[in-house]
Short mmCIF file of C-alpha atoms in Angstrom, two decimals:
data_model
loop_
_atom_site.label_atom_id
_atom_site.label_comp_id
_atom_site.label_asym_id
_atom_site.label_seq_id
_atom_site.Cartn_x
_atom_site.Cartn_y
_atom_site.Cartn_z
CA MET S 24 0.00 0.00 0.00
CA LEU S 25 2.38 2.68 1.24
CA PRO S 26 5.67 1.11 2.40
CA TYR S 27 7.41 4.48 2.66
CA ILE S 28 6.32 8.00 3.51
CA GLU S 29 8.10 11.22 2.61
CA LEU S 30 8.32 13.39 5.73
CA PHE S 31 10.21 16.69 5.55
CA GLY S 32 12.07 15.39 2.54
CA VAL S 33 13.13 12.19 4.32
CA ARG S 34 11.94 8.76 3.20
CA ILE S 35 10.64 6.89 6.25
CA SER S 36 9.35 3.34 6.57
CA SER S 37 5.59 3.39 7.22
CA TYR S 38 6.00 0.55 9.68
CA ALA S 39 8.71 2.39 11.61
CA LEU S 40 6.58 5.53 11.67
CA MET S 41 3.53 3.67 13.01
CA ALA S 42 5.64 1.79 15.56
CA GLY S 43 7.13 5.10 16.73
CA THR S 44 3.64 6.58 16.99
CA GLY S 45 2.56 3.53 19.00
CA PHE S 46 5.48 3.97 21.40
CA PHE S 47 4.54 7.61 22.00
CA ALA S 48 0.86 6.65 22.39
CA LEU S 49 1.59 3.97 25.01
CA TRP S 50 3.77 6.35 27.00
CA LEU S 51 1.04 9.02 26.92
CA ALA S 52 -1.69 6.53 27.87
CA ALA S 53 0.40 5.16 30.75
CA TRP S 54 1.16 8.65 32.03
CA LEU S 55 -2.47 9.80 31.88
CA ALA S 56 -3.82 6.58 33.45
CA THR S 57 -1.42 6.67 36.42
CA ARG S 58 -1.67 10.35 37.35
CA LYS S 59 -3.71 9.60 40.47
CA ARG S 60 -2.13 6.26 41.33
CA LYS S 61 0.05 6.17 44.43
CA ASP S 62 1.44 2.70 43.66
CA VAL S 63 3.07 3.76 40.37
CA ASP S 64 6.03 6.14 40.10
CA GLN S 65 5.41 8.01 36.84
CA THR S 66 9.09 8.89 36.47
CA GLN S 67 9.80 5.17 35.99
CA ILE S 68 7.37 4.72 33.11
CA PRO S 69 9.72 5.95 30.34
CA HIS S 70 12.54 3.78 31.71
CA ILE S 71 10.38 0.67 31.86
CA ALA S 72 9.09 1.41 28.36
CA LEU S 73 12.63 1.70 27.00
CA ALA S 74 13.71 -1.53 28.73
CA ALA S 75 10.65 -3.27 27.29
CA MET S 76 11.32 -1.93 23.79
CA ALA S 77 14.94 -3.11 23.95
CA GLY S 78 13.72 -6.57 24.95
CA LEU S 79 11.09 -6.45 22.20
CA PHE S 80 13.66 -5.67 19.53
CA ILE S 81 16.00 -8.47 20.63
CA GLY S 82 13.29 -11.07 21.23
CA ALA S 83 11.46 -10.38 17.96
CA HIS S 84 14.62 -10.85 15.90
CA LEU S 85 15.72 -13.94 17.83
CA LEU S 86 12.40 -15.72 17.29
CA TYR S 87 12.45 -14.74 13.62
CA GLY S 88 15.90 -16.30 13.44
CA ALA S 89 14.63 -19.46 15.12
CA VAL S 90 11.76 -19.72 12.63
CA ASN S 91 14.10 -19.19 9.68
CA PHE S 92 17.12 -21.10 10.94
CA ARG S 93 16.60 -23.56 8.11
CA ILE S 94 18.28 -20.95 5.89
CA PHE S 95 21.48 -21.39 7.91
CA ILE S 96 21.12 -25.18 7.79
CA ARG S 97 20.78 -25.12 4.00
CA ALA S 98 23.84 -22.89 3.74
CA ALA S 99 25.81 -25.22 6.02
CA ARG S 100 24.84 -28.26 3.93
CA ASP S 101 26.23 -26.45 0.90
CA HIS S 102 29.43 -25.81 2.90
CA PHE S 103 28.67 -22.07 2.71
CA SER S 104 29.62 -22.16 -0.96
CA LEU S 105 27.91 -18.82 -1.59
CA ILE S 106 29.79 -17.04 1.20
CA HIS S 107 32.84 -15.38 -0.33
CA SER S 108 33.13 -12.23 1.77
CA VAL S 109 32.05 -10.53 4.98
CA THR S 110 29.29 -8.85 2.98
CA ASP S 111 27.91 -12.23 1.88
CA PHE S 112 27.95 -13.42 5.48
CA MET S 113 26.06 -10.29 6.58
CA TYR S 114 23.44 -10.98 3.90
CA LEU S 115 23.05 -14.48 5.32
CA LEU S 116 22.56 -13.11 8.84
CA ALA S 117 20.05 -10.58 7.51
CA ALA S 118 18.09 -13.38 5.82
CA ILE S 119 17.98 -15.32 9.09
CA PHE S 120 17.49 -12.54 11.67
CA GLY S 121 16.36 -9.62 9.53
CA GLY S 122 12.64 -9.84 10.30
CA MET S 123 10.63 -9.80 13.50
CA VAL S 124 8.04 -12.12 15.07
CA PHE S 125 5.61 -10.52 17.49
CA TYR S 126 5.60 -13.28 20.06
CA GLY S 127 9.38 -13.05 20.36
CA GLY S 128 8.97 -9.31 20.84
CA LEU S 129 6.23 -9.82 23.43
CA PHE S 130 8.27 -12.19 25.56
CA GLY S 131 11.37 -10.04 25.11
CA ALA S 132 9.45 -6.93 26.21
CA LEU S 133 8.11 -8.66 29.32
CA VAL S 134 11.59 -9.92 30.22
CA GLY S 135 13.11 -6.48 29.67
CA ALA S 136 10.47 -4.75 31.79
CA ALA S 137 10.67 -7.40 34.54
CA TRP S 138 14.47 -7.14 34.61
CA TYR S 139 14.31 -3.37 35.04
CA MET S 140 11.66 -3.59 37.78
CA LYS S 141 13.63 -6.25 39.63
CA SER S 142 16.86 -4.26 39.42
CA LEU S 143 15.15 -1.31 41.14
CA ASN S 144 12.93 -3.40 43.45
CA LEU S 145 9.78 -1.89 41.99
CA PRO S 146 6.46 -3.56 42.86
CA HIS S 147 5.60 -6.04 40.16
CA ASN S 148 1.80 -6.01 39.99
CA PRO S 149 0.92 -2.33 39.41
CA TYR S 150 3.48 -1.86 36.66
CA MET S 151 2.49 -5.11 34.96
CA ASP S 152 -1.09 -3.84 34.99
CA VAL S 153 0.11 -0.76 33.13
CA ILE S 154 2.05 -2.89 30.66
CA ALA S 155 -1.09 -4.97 30.09
CA PHE S 156 -2.92 -2.10 28.37
CA CYS S 157 0.20 -0.56 26.79
CA ILE S 158 1.11 -3.64 24.74
CA PRO S 159 -2.14 -3.91 22.73
CA LEU S 160 -2.10 -0.16 22.13
CA PHE S 161 1.41 -0.32 20.68
CA HIS S 162 0.65 -3.48 18.73
CA GLY S 163 -2.47 -1.94 17.18
CA PHE S 164 -0.35 0.83 15.68
CA ALA S 165 2.35 -1.63 14.61
CA ARG S 166 -0.17 -3.88 12.84
CA THR S 167 -1.49 -0.83 10.99
CA GLY S 168 2.10 -0.32 9.89
CA CYS S 169 2.12 -3.90 8.64
CA PHE S 170 -0.90 -3.11 6.48
CA LEU S 171 0.75 -0.01 5.04
CA GLY S 172 3.91 -1.94 4.30
CA GLY S 173 2.09 -4.95 2.90
CA CYS S 174 3.70 -7.52 5.21
CA CYS S 175 1.88 -10.11 7.34
CA TYR S 176 -0.75 -10.12 4.61
CA GLY S 177 -3.98 -12.09 4.47
CA VAL S 178 -5.39 -14.88 2.36
CA GLU S 179 -6.84 -14.23 -1.07
CA TRP S 180 -10.39 -12.82 -0.82
CA GLN S 181 -12.49 -11.48 -3.67
CA TYR S 182 -13.55 -8.42 -1.66
CA GLY S 183 -10.10 -7.75 -0.28
CA VAL S 184 -7.40 -5.13 -0.74
CA VAL S 185 -5.01 -5.40 -3.68
CA PHE S 186 -1.41 -4.56 -2.85
CA ARG S 187 0.58 -3.07 -5.71
CA ASN S 188 3.89 -2.13 -4.09
CA SER S 189 4.24 -4.36 -1.06
CA LEU S 190 7.81 -5.08 0.00
CA GLU S 191 6.85 -8.76 -0.22
CA ALA S 192 6.28 -9.53 -3.90
CA SER S 193 4.01 -12.49 -3.13
CA ALA S 194 1.47 -10.12 -1.56
CA ASN S 195 0.95 -8.09 -4.71
CA GLY S 196 -1.55 -8.35 -7.51
CA VAL S 197 -4.43 -10.27 -5.90
CA PRO S 198 -7.20 -9.14 -3.51
CA ARG S 199 -6.31 -10.11 0.06
CA PHE S 200 -8.21 -10.09 3.33
CA PRO S 201 -6.92 -7.14 5.44
CA VAL S 202 -6.02 -9.35 8.40
CA GLN S 203 -3.58 -6.71 9.66
CA LEU S 204 -6.43 -4.21 10.15
CA LEU S 205 -8.63 -6.86 11.78
CA GLU S 206 -5.93 -7.61 14.34
CA ALA S 207 -5.22 -3.90 14.85
CA GLY S 208 -8.90 -3.25 15.56
CA LEU S 209 -9.10 -6.11 18.05
CA GLU S 210 -5.92 -4.86 19.73
CA PHE S 211 -7.40 -1.38 20.16
CA LEU S 212 -10.57 -2.88 21.65
CA LEU S 213 -8.47 -4.98 24.03
CA PHE S 214 -6.52 -1.86 25.01
CA ALA S 215 -9.77 0.01 25.78
CA LEU S 216 -11.11 -2.87 27.88
CA ILE S 217 -7.96 -3.34 29.95
CA LEU S 218 -7.52 0.41 30.41
CA LEU S 219 -11.11 0.68 31.70
CA LEU S 220 -10.50 -2.16 34.17
CA PHE S 221 -7.26 -0.49 35.29
CA ILE S 222 -8.97 2.84 35.89
CA LYS S 223 -11.74 1.12 37.87
CA ASN S 224 -9.20 -0.93 39.88
CA LYS S 225 -10.68 -4.21 38.64
CA LEU S 226 -8.58 -7.39 38.41
CA SER S 227 -5.59 -5.58 39.90
CA GLY S 228 -2.44 -7.65 39.53
CA ARG S 229 -4.13 -9.91 36.98
CA LEU S 230 -4.58 -7.66 33.96
CA ILE S 231 -1.47 -9.04 32.30
CA TYR S 232 -3.07 -12.50 32.48
CA LEU S 233 -6.20 -11.10 30.83
CA TYR S 234 -4.13 -9.61 28.04
CA LEU S 235 -2.09 -12.77 27.40
CA LEU S 236 -5.16 -15.01 27.38
CA SER S 237 -7.12 -12.66 25.12
CA TYR S 238 -4.31 -12.15 22.65
CA SER S 239 -3.48 -15.84 22.44
CA VAL S 240 -7.09 -16.48 21.36
CA ILE S 241 -7.09 -13.57 18.90
CA ARG S 242 -3.82 -14.65 17.34
CA PHE S 243 -4.76 -18.32 17.11
CA PHE S 244 -7.86 -17.59 15.05
CA ASP S 245 -6.61 -14.73 12.92
CA GLU S 246 -3.69 -16.90 11.79
CA PHE S 247 -6.22 -18.82 9.71
CA LEU S 248 -6.68 -15.62 7.71
CA ARG S 249 -2.96 -15.11 7.09
CA GLY S 250 -1.68 -15.74 3.58
CA ASP S 251 2.08 -15.42 4.05
CA LYS S 252 4.12 -18.58 4.58
CA ILE S 253 7.32 -17.03 5.92
CA ARG S 254 6.07 -17.20 9.52
CA GLY S 255 6.78 -20.95 9.66
CA PHE S 256 4.78 -23.94 10.82
CA VAL S 257 4.87 -26.58 13.55
CA GLY S 258 2.94 -29.49 12.09
CA PRO S 259 -0.51 -28.25 10.99
CA LEU S 260 -0.24 -25.09 13.10
CA SER S 261 1.64 -21.93 12.27
CA THR S 262 4.43 -21.03 14.66
CA SER S 263 2.27 -18.33 16.25
CA GLN S 264 -0.69 -20.69 16.63
CA PHE S 265 1.54 -23.22 18.34
CA ILE S 266 2.86 -20.55 20.71
CA SER S 267 -0.70 -19.30 21.30
CA VAL S 268 -1.80 -22.74 22.52
CA ILE S 269 1.24 -23.07 24.80
CA LEU S 270 0.75 -19.53 26.13
CA PHE S 271 -2.96 -20.03 26.83
CA VAL S 272 -2.33 -23.23 28.80
CA ALA S 273 0.64 -21.70 30.64
CA VAL S 274 -1.27 -18.59 31.73
CA ILE S 275 -4.24 -20.64 32.93
CA SER S 276 -1.85 -22.87 34.90
CA VAL S 277 0.03 -19.96 36.48
CA ALA S 278 -3.20 -18.17 37.39
CA ALA S 279 -4.59 -21.38 38.98
CA VAL S 280 -1.42 -21.94 41.00
CA ARG S 281 -1.41 -18.33 42.16
CA LYS S 282 -5.06 -18.53 43.22
CA SER S 283 -4.42 -21.82 45.05
CA ARG S 284 -1.51 -20.31 46.98
CA LYS S 285 -3.61 -17.33 48.01
CA SER S 286 -6.42 -19.62 49.18
CA ASN S 287 -4.00 -21.74 51.20
CA ALA S 288 -2.42 -18.67 52.77
CA ALA S 289 -5.85 -17.30 53.74
CA SER S 290 -6.86 -20.60 55.34
CA GLN S 291 -3.74 -20.84 57.53
CA PRO S 292 -4.49 -20.14 61.22
CA SER S 293 -2.89 -17.01 62.63
CA ALA S 294 0.28 -17.44 64.67
CA TYR S 295 -0.94 -14.84 67.12
CA VAL S 296 -3.67 -15.36 69.74
#
């Protein structure tokens, strides 16, 4: 659609522009939502956001590399016959790690934010509640960037959008279901729901579970509408569907264990008489 935008005479990637807008939007939303909260230090929000974004960048590229590691295996089987210089080797690394997978970015962001909070002994629950509504807000903008760039495209659909200048040649020339916009819309709705619960102090300390469960369901089903094959597969499921199933089960298990521990602690007799 519009992979690049001219801004003040500079050619900028539409995806990068939307991701940057999403980062600013999440910071603004977090700042506005925590103005009256005494359990959140607003001065820490930009630092946590930066730590999360660093983790996102690393994790997204690493998972992309894991999905596309077969490229390295093929090159190794050929005894790296096409590698004749450092430049050729860099092209190989770019082919393996050059893209990003959201789930890798999600887990990387959570690890980065958790690491920062732990290093400063910040309370875990209130900041994770903030992160729970920030992630879908950022992702909604990023998925819109995917639509503009023509990546992560949908299946062929007679009423769909026809890409003419997508960076991925296989996306062009046929009408495709705008799965990127569908996911972006669902992400914005999820953001609004979690933000409302945060403002009303509902499900405190558990909003991150709500986000992870909701997104795993969204991603599992919208993967059926994806038309690109580069994301990889595990048996009949795409990589993201496989991760969605694992994530859903893991979150349910963690939430059940946490609830059980709280119930056991509440039932223990007091040590004081």
